[in-house]
Amino acid sequence: MPRVSALDLPDVPKGHLPPHLELQRTRVLCASDAPTHTETIQYSGAYASVGVDNSLRLDQFCRDFRVEVIRLTEDDMEFDMVGIDPSLANAFRRILIAEVPTMAIEKVLIANNTSVVQDEVLAHRLGLIPIKVDPRLFEYMSENDTPNEKNTIVFKLHVKCKIKGPRLTVKSDELKWLSNGSELPLEMESHTSDPASKQKTYTAFTCSQVSLPEFSNNPIAPKHQDIIIAKLGPGQEIELEAHAVKGMGKTHAKWSPVSTAWYRMLPEVVLLQEVEDEMAEELVKKCPVNVFDIEDVGKGKKRATVARSRACTLCRECIRGEDWEKRVALRRVKDHFIFTIESTGALPPEVLFTEAVKILEDKCERVITELS
Amino acid sequence: MVVREDFPVDKQFIASPVKSAVDKFQLLPEFLKLQVRGLVKQHLDSFNYFVNIGIKKIVEANNRITASSDPNFYLKYTDVKIGTPSITADNVTDTLTPHICRLSDMTYAAPIMVNIEYVKKFCDQITIEKKENVVIGRMPIMLRSCCCVLYGKDEAELARLGECPLDPGGYFVVKGTEKVILIQEQLSKNRIIIDTDKKGCLNASVTSSTEATKSKTIILMDKGKIYLRLNAFVKDIPIMVVMKAMGMESDQEVVQMVGRDPKYGALLLPSIQECAGHGIYTQQQALEFLEKKVKKFSFSNPALEKEGRAMDTLRNVFIANVPVRQNNFRPKCIYVAVMMRRMMEAFLNKDAMDDKDYVGNKRLELSGQLISLLFEDLFKTMNSEARKSVDLQLAKVNRSVPVDIARYIVKDSITYGLERAISTGNWDLKRFRMHRKGMTQVLARLSFIATLGHMTKISPQFEKSRKVSGPRALQPSQWGMLCPCDTPEGEACGLVKNLALMTHVTTDDEEGPLISLCHSLGVEDLELLSAEEIHTPNSYLVIFNGLILGKHRQPKQFANALRKLRRSGKIGEFVSVYVNERQRCVYIASDGGRVCRPLVIADKGVSRIKEHHMKELMDGVRSFNDFLREGLIEYLDVNEENNALIALYEGEAEPETTHIEIEPFTILGVCAGLIPYPHHNQSPRNTYQCAMGKQAMGNVAYNQLCRMDTLLYLLVYPQRPLLTTRTIELVGYDKLGAGQNATVAVMSYSGYDIEDAIVMNKSSLDRGFGRCIVMKKLSAINQRYPNDTSDRIIRPQKVRSNAEKILDADGIAAPGEIIRPHDIYINKETPVNTRDKFTSPTGLPDSAYKSTRQTYKGPQGETAVVDRVALCSDKDNNLCIKFLIRHTRRPEVGDKFSSRHGQKGVCGTIIQQEDFPFSERGICPDLIMNPHGFPSRMTIGKMIELLGGKAGVSCGRFHYGSAFGEPSGHADKVEAISETLVRHGFSYNGKDFIYSGITGCPLQAYIFMGPIYYQKLKHMVLDKMHARARGPRVMLTRQPTEGRSRDGGLRLGEMERDCLIAYGASMLIFERLMLSSDPFEVQVCRVCGLLGYYNHKLKTGICSTCKSGDHISKMKLPYACKLLFQELQSMNVVPRLKLTEA
């Protein structure tokens, strides 16, 4: 006997919800005082009494779920994610912010700093510079690991302002990638080691990173060349080495691969009544983002229509004032997410999202393996 | 504010008044610029007055030192001046700059140079010699005064001198510390004040203060009779006796002088009767009567004995401010009569009583006056010392050495006297009977605003303990002069005040020309008036600086004439003319210490300032002084304000209006000026912010990183407030901010935000929000000892221990090194023997030294950095090494933050960004504040700040929130802000649609969210947290030490003890109070009850009183108890212990 899912059995009710309940289930109602019905109804039997099944079904999900990319540039993307629960969309957002790894400067070895910027502040500023490198090519460095070409990227910064020159602004393009690892000798055994053997440095690279195929024609550098690191007065100098390692945004925001990632639910603007003539014009004028348009109905009559509901920022101007709440309803579609990812530049935004999906997958798998 | 016309203008347009008050605002920056460093103008003016005029007067008044034995032997000061700040060391003179002084613990002082003419006597040969530029001492110089090297320098020059261009100056640098002489508030001198004393007796008092004497004269009314109370008399003297003693023998004349109105006569009658009862009718009788009442002094002056001490007292002590010329006591008699009349008026009508708290009756004593007193005292002392030494020299028989008086005047007494007084703040001037403490304070360098606020602070005349409400209450006359918000909370509340933004404090003005001017304007001289004429109707008394000049028959015209002269610049702009109709007096004041402020003059309600004036001002062809000179603006002091009708805005002016305010927000001071929309807040909130603004971290000055303060708090990324005020721009807070614009969501979150706590976003902190730098100074001295040995700093061993790691080869920690607690920062050694002489004090063997290395004590587990190391020599020429230790901190739970509306709170928890709510635009707040902070505090200003800030970031324009600024356009209106918000797609009320970061669903409320300027306050957990299990104990009592700095125990106090008693936890009390504190085992003798001792040889306890060890019991008691027993025994009280079980 073929296995049939219990859900497909005929006794499962397949009716439809009455319109007001359906509205509550699928829309957030944004009234002028407060949004209502913001939560999603999870319980499968929530509508059992009216004969409707509220359970989530995989086949249904697979059928309904779709992703539509609206805008994709080098650094940011906007896409619609339809047919998904807010908790899942939120999971992606959270993972993007906190758990997708990147490389960021973690250790700064300052050889000389005579600028006005204090060492700690300088190090902090360096840490926040996004580095354009695929973190997937690197390993995490744990506490007792030695830094090697697999887990560390080394940059050098050596700038000096001429004594009788103008003031100098040190920008991120001064950060030079040292593919062979650190150049600063380790102090410890500097006297004992014989001159023949290689001087030990702060890193233990076995080979140059340039020799690795991934970087051979793709040198590592900060994503932006014009981030101000410090300003130097005449005679001031900064000489340092910065070691970038792999990390996650939850440890420190510098490892977050996104400036921010967020979503908003699809706005839905509904005219509950016909809005005509002066009222229509008033309505069009009210909206700062031009959600409404005017339509000629003939005979000199005009009617307001909703033209660009997606642009609504929920300023609630259109429902401000007497009676307007009766004419216009602002809603959000609960399972349609306009997702925006602003990448810091380590990875393109679309890759970031797939990475996030992979991480969620991993987590699910881990749960499954832990449970079984 | 641009006039769009070219010069051939239509006259009507020019004639029309300025349309709105906005236009006049430009006067303010001009005013503050004119005063070069506007806010401390009063200090600078006062000091400049002293340096340029005051010191000359003092020297001139005491310009001759004459030997008492030989009147031809003299020294005369012909001139005095103050040089440029410099120091002379080893015969090399270097000019000083304030910054050098700050760094190397020197005093920023300039030589006081005098020209002298003196007699030199050599072998009975007398020669008169002259010397120029003799240095008699060094005067500490107020920064930015006319003697300072910074005077008149522009920004680039100031930068070259290491000085911050925004620094206000007005303070002194004494021994490397910056000292402010606080403005002292006092009751006016030489003015009649009618008041009641403790017993309810009416009295009229005058505090006389002249160059020669200071006295307080009180005329009081007791049981209907009038008496004089003077310190020089042992008892109260009937006033009629005094009058008779001054030659006013006719009672009728006295009555006429007081006023012929029978109501005055009736009140005077009992006094006349009393006088007659004593049988005193003539001057002689009166003087004899007084002679008995004069306080006897131990020493007697033969000159006085002849004339009688009573006469002398009447002449020199009694209302000393009224001069007696050629034994003419008549002015004094009239003065007394006026005092009596005023008192009687007050008796008949309580409203005529003077209010001591009225600002017009107060004078502010500024640094110039105080230093001048100090200098006068020291100068006189020096002169008398010189005279003494010369007398000694002249008395000597041996005349082989030339006697040169000039040699005795060059002394350090003035230098040290000035330096000591300013650095300790104690003004102990026996000569002037002045013993005041705490006159100076170390300039607060916590933040830029703290510095400014400190300069405008006024310290009270009363001691703080007085539990009276009167002086603490807000006086209506403070309007525009003293800030209504800026006062501390607690005991000094209302007593310590601050100057408002536009206040100016006057300095003394020359009296002579003014007096003769008054006479030529028709004042009838007092001398020429009969007693009857003094109070004739329609004539007003003219009182000049507390002195009755005479009367005038047309007081209004007289006052107007004087004012006209003042407006045209013929007399000083700070001379005040005030017609008091009730007292029928015209008061003219030119004395120093009055508070005044500039106002726009209006004729019949039409402002004198027209558009073209403002245009000229904008174009830079006209300055504030031109406005003054042309009579468009004038200064009014508090008294004269009573004769003016001042309109707040030009539109509100009526035909009677005489003046128009320049800007209403100038009634606030510097600190209150930082608050946006303060007029929307509950008033105590503004007061709280005034206190907190001074604790906020931020930038201190442009030279903050070159300074060596003992403690310095800096913010790593300070910002300028998004919602600014005009005051902020005027004082430069936008350049040296102390806070950051945080995006705040007003909502409840996580429960860690109750009781004003705030929830912070971890990512914001990661990105640098609230990060601060704490710099502490450590210093070490390479001491030299009397036996010529000295400390030495030695290089560390080759193989360094961990603690020595940060030392350089010279044995001193290297700058830039990371320093941890217990690290050695200076590897110093001290000779073991510092008393006995050695043959070669420098070549001692190593064994003669012991190590006195200094280790860093900081919070455990935190690392700091050695920021800078400075070497300098201190006053004893020892090498002094200063270390600046820098610690960068990110906010942690428990750190204190505050907005600019008196809403402080600690960080309750720090939460990951992904858990934080976010808006539809992806905005994630930096911190979350609980909405319960609003209803009870009623800080509407904060809400408007949020709205304004939000509108500001969305439209890219800084919004303004100056106090009372809506009508004049210095504050954006909420309607306009809302419109801006709507235009940028936000809700007009600032509430956003927010998604929860945890569930991902929208929140069920719109959240009020936007940027608010947040200050990080200096109170940080790291400096406060403290716990201990076991630790050090006090030697004496063996109880745990007290206080965090000594790693002290946590006290279980009386109230906690009471709780345990009530609960019945006796064992717990026993443990806490004895076992955990100071348990001690004692041997108690059961026979005598006294404590014995334990003999370790015999291994028994022995009672030293009974000399036996037979009846000894061991017991435990607190060591403090044992100590008490012994102390009692030492005082012959015998405490005996009776043991119930042993």
GROMACS .gro file of N, CA, C and O in nm, chain A residues 28 30-35 38-39 86-87 90 93-94 97-98 116 118-121 124-125 128 250-253 259-260 262-265 288 313-317 320 332, chain B residues 705 716-717 762-763 766-768 771 773 816 865 886 888 912 914-915 918-922 982-983 985-989 991 993 995 997-1006:
model
  336
   28VAL      N    1  -0.132   4.237   0.786
   28VAL     CA    2  -0.118   4.320   0.904
   28VAL      C    3  -0.199   4.445   0.875
   28VAL      O    4  -0.182   4.506   0.770
   30CYS      N    5  -0.266   4.813   0.931
   30CYS     CA    6  -0.196   4.927   0.989
   30CYS      C    7  -0.294   5.041   1.009
   30CYS      O    8  -0.311   5.125   0.921
   31ALA      N    9  -0.355   5.041   1.122
   31ALA     CA   10  -0.449   5.148   1.154
   31ALA      C   11  -0.369   5.270   1.197
   31ALA      O   12  -0.248   5.265   1.211
   32SER      N   13  -0.438   5.382   1.219
   32SER     CA   14  -0.363   5.503   1.252
   32SER      C   15  -0.307   5.497   1.393
   32SER      O   16  -0.206   5.559   1.422
   33ASP      N   17  -0.371   5.422   1.481
   33ASP     CA   18  -0.319   5.419   1.618
   33ASP      C   19  -0.214   5.312   1.638
   33ASP      O   20  -0.109   5.336   1.696
   34ALA      N   21  -0.239   5.191   1.585
   34ALA     CA   22  -0.143   5.084   1.604
   34ALA      C   23  -0.167   4.977   1.501
   34ALA      O   24  -0.279   4.961   1.453
   35PRO      N   25  -0.063   4.904   1.464
   35PRO     CA   26  -0.085   4.791   1.373
   35PRO      C   27  -0.151   4.675   1.448
   35PRO      O   28  -0.118   4.653   1.565
   38THR      N   29  -0.049   4.144   1.383
   38THR     CA   30   0.088   4.141   1.334
   38THR      C   31   0.146   4.001   1.338
   38THR      O   32   0.237   3.970   1.263
   39GLU      N   33   0.090   3.919   1.427
   39GLU     CA   34   0.148   3.785   1.442
   39GLU      C   35   0.094   3.693   1.333
   39GLU      O   36  -0.015   3.713   1.281
   86PRO      N   37   0.730   3.478   0.847
   86PRO     CA   38   0.825   3.580   0.893
   86PRO      C   39   0.939   3.524   0.976
   86PRO      O   40   1.051   3.574   0.971
   87SER      N   41   0.914   3.417   1.047
   87SER     CA   42   1.021   3.364   1.131
   87SER      C   43   1.136   3.314   1.044
   87SER      O   44   1.253   3.329   1.080
   90ASN      N   45   1.310   3.614   0.891
   90ASN     CA   46   1.389   3.676   0.998
   90ASN      C   47   1.515   3.596   1.025
   90ASN      O   48   1.621   3.651   1.052
   93ARG      N   49   1.767   3.694   0.789
   93ARG     CA   50   1.818   3.827   0.823
   93ARG      C   51   1.919   3.818   0.937
   93ARG      O   52   2.029   3.874   0.931
   94ARG      N   53   1.882   3.742   1.038
   94ARG     CA   54   1.969   3.732   1.154
   94ARG      C   55   2.100   3.663   1.118
   94ARG      O   56   2.208   3.705   1.163
   97ILE      N   57   2.327   3.901   0.935
   97ILE     CA   58   2.392   4.001   1.018
   97ILE      C   59   2.499   3.938   1.106
   97ILE      O   60   2.609   3.992   1.121
   98ALA      N   61   2.469   3.824   1.161
   98ALA     CA   62   2.553   3.777   1.270
   98ALA      C   63   2.633   3.652   1.240
   98ALA      O   64   2.729   3.623   1.311
  116VAL      N   65   4.807   6.162   1.593
  116VAL     CA   66   4.722   6.198   1.706
  116VAL      C   67   4.622   6.088   1.738
  116VAL      O   68   4.563   6.086   1.846
  118GLN      N   69   4.505   5.758   1.868
  118GLN     CA   70   4.563   5.664   1.964
  118GLN      C   71   4.568   5.523   1.906
  118GLN      O   72   4.487   5.488   1.820
  119ASP      N   73   4.659   5.444   1.954
  119ASP     CA   74   4.679   5.308   1.901
  119ASP      C   75   4.549   5.227   1.899
  119ASP      O   76   4.515   5.165   1.800
  120GLU      N   77   4.477   5.231   2.013
  120GLU     CA   78   4.356   5.150   2.022
  120GLU      C   79   4.253   5.198   1.922
  120GLU      O   80   4.183   5.119   1.857
  121VAL      N   81   4.244   5.329   1.911
  121VAL     CA   82   4.144   5.385   1.820
  121VAL      C   83   4.181   5.353   1.676
  121VAL      O   84   4.096   5.315   1.595
  124HIS      N   85   4.095   4.998   1.617
  124HIS     CA   86   3.950   4.985   1.605
  124HIS      C   87   3.904   5.030   1.467
  124HIS      O   88   3.823   4.964   1.402
  125ARG      N   89   3.960   5.139   1.420
  125ARG     CA   90   3.922   5.191   1.288
  125ARG      C   91   3.963   5.093   1.179
  125ARG      O   92   3.887   5.070   1.085
  128LEU      N   93   3.731   4.797   1.136
  128LEU     CA   94   3.601   4.820   1.073
  128LEU      C   95   3.611   4.834   0.921
  128LEU      O   96   3.510   4.851   0.855
  250LYS      N   97   2.847   3.805   1.517
  250LYS     CA   98   2.799   3.806   1.655
  250LYS      C   99   2.912   3.832   1.753
  250LYS      O  100   2.887   3.876   1.864
  251THR      N  101   3.034   3.805   1.712
  251THR     CA  102   3.148   3.837   1.799
  251THR      C  103   3.173   3.987   1.798
  251THR      O  104   3.190   4.048   1.903
  252HIS      N  105   3.180   4.042   1.681
  252HIS     CA  106   3.202   4.185   1.669
  252HIS      C  107   3.143   4.229   1.536
  252HIS      O  108   3.151   4.156   1.437
  253ALA      N  109   3.086   4.348   1.537
  253ALA     CA  110   3.016   4.394   1.418
  253ALA      C  111   3.108   4.407   1.298
  253ALA      O  112   3.061   4.412   1.185
  259SER      N  113   2.617   4.575   0.583
  259SER     CA  114   2.598   4.697   0.661
  259SER      C  115   2.469   4.679   0.736
  259SER      O  116   2.459   4.705   0.854
  260THR      N  117   2.369   4.639   0.662
  260THR     CA  118   2.251   4.589   0.729
  260THR      C  119   2.174   4.505   0.630
  260THR      O  120   2.193   4.515   0.509
  262TRP      N  121   1.769   4.372   0.591
  262TRP     CA  122   1.636   4.378   0.652
  262TRP      C  123   1.530   4.349   0.549
  262TRP      O  124   1.560   4.335   0.430
  263TYR      N  125   1.412   4.337   0.595
  263TYR     CA  126   1.301   4.313   0.502
  263TYR      C  127   1.185   4.400   0.547
  263TYR      O  128   1.183   4.451   0.659
  264ARG      N  129   1.096   4.420   0.457
  264ARG     CA  130   0.968   4.479   0.497
  264ARG      C  131   0.860   4.401   0.428
  264ARG      O  132   0.882   4.339   0.324
  265MET      N  133   0.745   4.401   0.488
  265MET     CA  134   0.636   4.326   0.429
  265MET      C  135   0.577   4.411   0.318
  265MET      O  136   0.579   4.533   0.324
  288PRO      N  137   0.326   6.151   0.041
  288PRO     CA  138   0.456   6.204   0.001
  288PRO      C  139   0.530   6.115  -0.098
  288PRO      O  140   0.625   6.159  -0.160
  313THR      N  141   0.551   5.403   0.254
  313THR     CA  142   0.646   5.395   0.366
  313THR      C  143   0.573   5.393   0.499
  313THR      O  144   0.633   5.403   0.604
  314LEU      N  145   0.444   5.385   0.491
  314LEU     CA  146   0.360   5.381   0.610
  314LEU      C  147   0.375   5.508   0.693
  314LEU      O  148   0.397   5.504   0.812
  315CYS      N  149   0.367   5.622   0.626
  315CYS     CA  150   0.370   5.746   0.701
  315CYS      C  151   0.232   5.777   0.755
  315CYS      O  152   0.218   5.863   0.841
  316ARG      N  153   0.134   5.704   0.707
  316ARG     CA  154  -0.003   5.716   0.760
  316ARG      C  155  -0.062   5.854   0.737
  316ARG      O  156  -0.153   5.893   0.808
  317GLU      N  157  -0.009   5.925   0.640
  317GLU     CA  158  -0.069   6.055   0.610
  317GLU      C  159  -0.207   6.036   0.549
  317GLU      O  160  -0.298   6.115   0.575
  320ARG      N  161  -0.465   5.992   0.797
  320ARG     CA  162  -0.470   6.092   0.901
  320ARG      C  163  -0.591   6.182   0.878
  320ARG      O  164  -0.626   6.213   0.765
  332ARG      N  165  -0.024   4.524   0.533
  332ARG     CA  166   0.102   4.460   0.493
  332ARG      C  167   0.071   4.313   0.467
  332ARG      O  168  -0.002   4.252   0.547
 1077LEU      N  169   4.504   6.689   2.383
 1077LEU     CA  170   4.601   6.580   2.381
 1077LEU      C  171   4.741   6.629   2.418
 1077LEU      O  172   4.833   6.551   2.428
 1088VAL      N  173   3.580   5.918   2.218
 1088VAL     CA  174   3.660   5.888   2.099
 1088VAL      C  175   3.600   5.955   1.976
 1088VAL      O  176   3.670   6.015   1.896
 1089TYR      N  177   3.469   5.942   1.961
 1089TYR     CA  178   3.405   6.002   1.845
 1089TYR      C  179   3.296   6.099   1.888
 1089TYR      O  180   3.178   6.068   1.879
 1134LYS      N  181   2.466   4.619   2.064
 1134LYS     CA  182   2.607   4.581   2.071
 1134LYS      C  183   2.684   4.623   1.947
 1134LYS      O  184   2.799   4.666   1.956
 1135SER      N  185   2.618   4.615   1.832
 1135SER     CA  186   2.690   4.654   1.711
 1135SER      C  187   2.725   4.802   1.712
 1135SER      O  188   2.830   4.841   1.663
 1138ASP      N  189   3.024   4.825   1.907
 1138ASP     CA  190   3.136   4.774   1.829
 1138ASP      C  191   3.187   4.882   1.734
 1138ASP      O  192   3.305   4.892   1.704
 1139ARG      N  193   3.093   4.959   1.683
 1139ARG     CA  194   3.130   5.059   1.582
 1139ARG      C  195   3.176   5.189   1.645
 1139ARG      O  196   3.203   5.284   1.575
 1140GLY      N  197   3.180   5.195   1.777
 1140GLY     CA  198   3.243   5.310   1.840
 1140GLY      C  199   3.151   5.403   1.917
 1140GLY      O  200   3.193   5.509   1.959
 1143ARG      N  201   3.237   5.515   2.311
 1143ARG     CA  202   3.373   5.477   2.346
 1143ARG      C  203   3.446   5.596   2.409
 1143ARG      O  204   3.431   5.708   2.359
 1145ILE      N  205   3.798   5.761   2.637
 1145ILE     CA  206   3.937   5.748   2.678
 1145ILE      C  207   3.952   5.812   2.814
 1145ILE      O  208   3.905   5.925   2.834
 1188GLY      N  209   5.358   5.441   2.459
 1188GLY     CA  210   5.305   5.346   2.362
 1188GLY      C  211   5.301   5.204   2.414
 1188GLY      O  212   5.240   5.118   2.353
 1237VAL      N  213   4.747   5.200   2.834
 1237VAL     CA  214   4.864   5.231   2.752
 1237VAL      C  215   4.935   5.352   2.812
 1237VAL      O  216   4.870   5.444   2.861
 1258ARG      N  217   4.671   5.596   2.954
 1258ARG     CA  218   4.547   5.607   2.876
 1258ARG      C  219   4.472   5.475   2.879
 1258ARG      O  220   4.532   5.369   2.863
 1260THR      N  221   4.129   5.307   2.714
 1260THR     CA  222   4.013   5.322   2.626
 1260THR      C  223   3.906   5.225   2.671
 1260THR      O  224   3.933   5.107   2.690
 1284GLN      N  225   2.255   4.208   2.109
 1284GLN     CA  226   2.303   4.193   1.971
 1284GLN      C  227   2.213   4.267   1.874
 1284GLN      O  228   2.092   4.276   1.896
 1286GLU      N  229   2.103   4.180   1.586
 1286GLU     CA  230   1.998   4.104   1.520
 1286GLU      C  231   1.874   4.087   1.608
 1286GLU      O  232   1.766   4.063   1.559
 1287ASP      N  233   1.892   4.103   1.738
 1287ASP     CA  234   1.777   4.095   1.827
 1287ASP      C  235   1.706   4.228   1.840
 1287ASP      O  236   1.600   4.236   1.902
 1290PHE      N  237   1.389   4.663   1.406
 1290PHE     CA  238   1.435   4.743   1.293
 1290PHE      C  239   1.315   4.801   1.221
 1290PHE      O  240   1.205   4.748   1.227
 1291SER      N  241   1.339   4.911   1.154
 1291SER     CA  242   1.227   4.979   1.090
 1291SER      C  243   1.216   4.933   0.945
 1291SER      O  244   1.296   4.854   0.897
 1292GLU      N  245   1.117   4.983   0.879
 1292GLU     CA  246   1.095   4.946   0.740
 1292GLU      C  247   1.210   4.989   0.650
 1292GLU      O  248   1.226   4.939   0.541
 1293ARG      N  249   1.286   5.088   0.697
 1293ARG     CA  250   1.400   5.134   0.616
 1293ARG      C  251   1.529   5.067   0.660
 1293ARG      O  252   1.637   5.107   0.617
 1294GLY      N  253   1.516   4.971   0.747
 1294GLY     CA  254   1.634   4.899   0.793
 1294GLY      C  255   1.708   4.970   0.904
 1294GLY      O  256   1.820   4.932   0.938
 1354VAL      N  257   0.696   6.422   0.710
 1354VAL     CA  258   0.602   6.365   0.614
 1354VAL      C  259   0.660   6.369   0.474
 1354VAL      O  260   0.651   6.272   0.399
 1355ARG      N  261   0.726   6.480   0.443
 1355ARG     CA  262   0.783   6.492   0.310
 1355ARG      C  263   0.885   6.382   0.283
 1355ARG      O  264   0.905   6.341   0.170
 1357GLY      N  265   0.860   6.084   0.402
 1357GLY     CA  266   0.797   5.954   0.415
 1357GLY      C  267   0.788   5.900   0.556
 1357GLY      O  268   0.767   5.781   0.576
 1358PHE      N  269   0.806   5.986   0.655
 1358PHE     CA  270   0.788   5.940   0.792
 1358PHE      C  271   0.651   5.986   0.840
 1358PHE      O  272   0.590   6.076   0.782
 1359SER      N  273   0.607   5.927   0.947
 1359SER     CA  274   0.482   5.973   1.004
 1359SER      C  275   0.505   6.108   1.071
 1359SER      O  276   0.614   6.133   1.124
 1360TYR      N  277   0.402   6.190   1.069
 1360TYR     CA  278   0.420   6.324   1.123
 1360TYR      C  279   0.453   6.321   1.272
 1360TYR      O  280   0.515   6.412   1.324
 1361ASN      N  281   0.413   6.213   1.341
 1361ASN     CA  282   0.436   6.209   1.485
 1361ASN      C  283   0.565   6.137   1.522
 1361ASN      O  284   0.591   6.113   1.638
 1363LYS      N  285   0.650   5.837   1.474
 1363LYS     CA  286   0.641   5.696   1.512
 1363LYS      C  287   0.656   5.608   1.388
 1363LYS      O  288   0.593   5.634   1.285
 1365PHE      N  289   0.687   5.218   1.190
 1365PHE     CA  290   0.640   5.080   1.189
 1365PHE      C  291   0.763   4.993   1.208
 1365PHE      O  292   0.858   5.002   1.129
 1367TYR      N  293   0.964   4.624   1.308
 1367TYR     CA  294   0.961   4.478   1.315
 1367TYR      C  295   1.045   4.431   1.431
 1367TYR      O  296   1.150   4.489   1.459
 1369GLY      N  297   1.309   4.212   1.606
 1369GLY     CA  298   1.426   4.141   1.557
 1369GLY      C  299   1.428   3.998   1.602
 1369GLY      O  300   1.505   3.917   1.552
 1370ILE      N  301   1.345   3.964   1.696
 1370ILE     CA  302   1.347   3.830   1.751
 1370ILE      C  303   1.248   3.741   1.676
 1370ILE      O  304   1.285   3.636   1.624
 1371THR      N  305   1.124   3.785   1.666
 1371THR     CA  306   1.025   3.702   1.599
 1371THR      C  307   1.018   3.731   1.450
 1371THR      O  308   0.977   3.647   1.373
 1372GLY      N  309   1.054   3.852   1.413
 1372GLY     CA  310   1.044   3.888   1.272
 1372GLY      C  311   0.910   3.947   1.235
 1372GLY      O  312   0.891   3.991   1.123
 1373CYS      N  313   0.816   3.946   1.330
 1373CYS     CA  314   0.684   4.003   1.302
 1373CYS      C  315   0.684   4.150   1.337
 1373CYS      O  316   0.763   4.195   1.419
 1374PRO      N  317   0.592   4.226   1.277
 1374PRO     CA  318   0.582   4.366   1.316
 1374PRO      C  319   0.538   4.379   1.461
 1374PRO      O  320   0.468   4.292   1.513
 1375LEU      N  321   0.580   4.486   1.525
 1375LEU     CA  322   0.536   4.510   1.662
 1375LEU      C  323   0.394   4.564   1.660
 1375LEU      O  324   0.352   4.626   1.562
 1376GLN      N  325   0.324   4.544   1.770
 1376GLN     CA  326   0.184   4.585   1.771
 1376GLN      C  327   0.168   4.731   1.810
 1376GLN      O  328   0.068   4.769   1.868
 1377ALA      N  329   0.268   4.810   1.786
 1377ALA     CA  330   0.257   4.952   1.814
 1377ALA      C  331   0.354   5.024   1.722
 1377ALA      O  332   0.453   4.965   1.678
 1378TYR      N  333   0.324   5.148   1.693
 1378TYR     CA  334   0.421   5.229   1.622
 1378TYR      C  335   0.519   5.282   1.725
 1378TYR      O  336   0.481   5.321   1.835
   0.00000   0.00000   0.00000
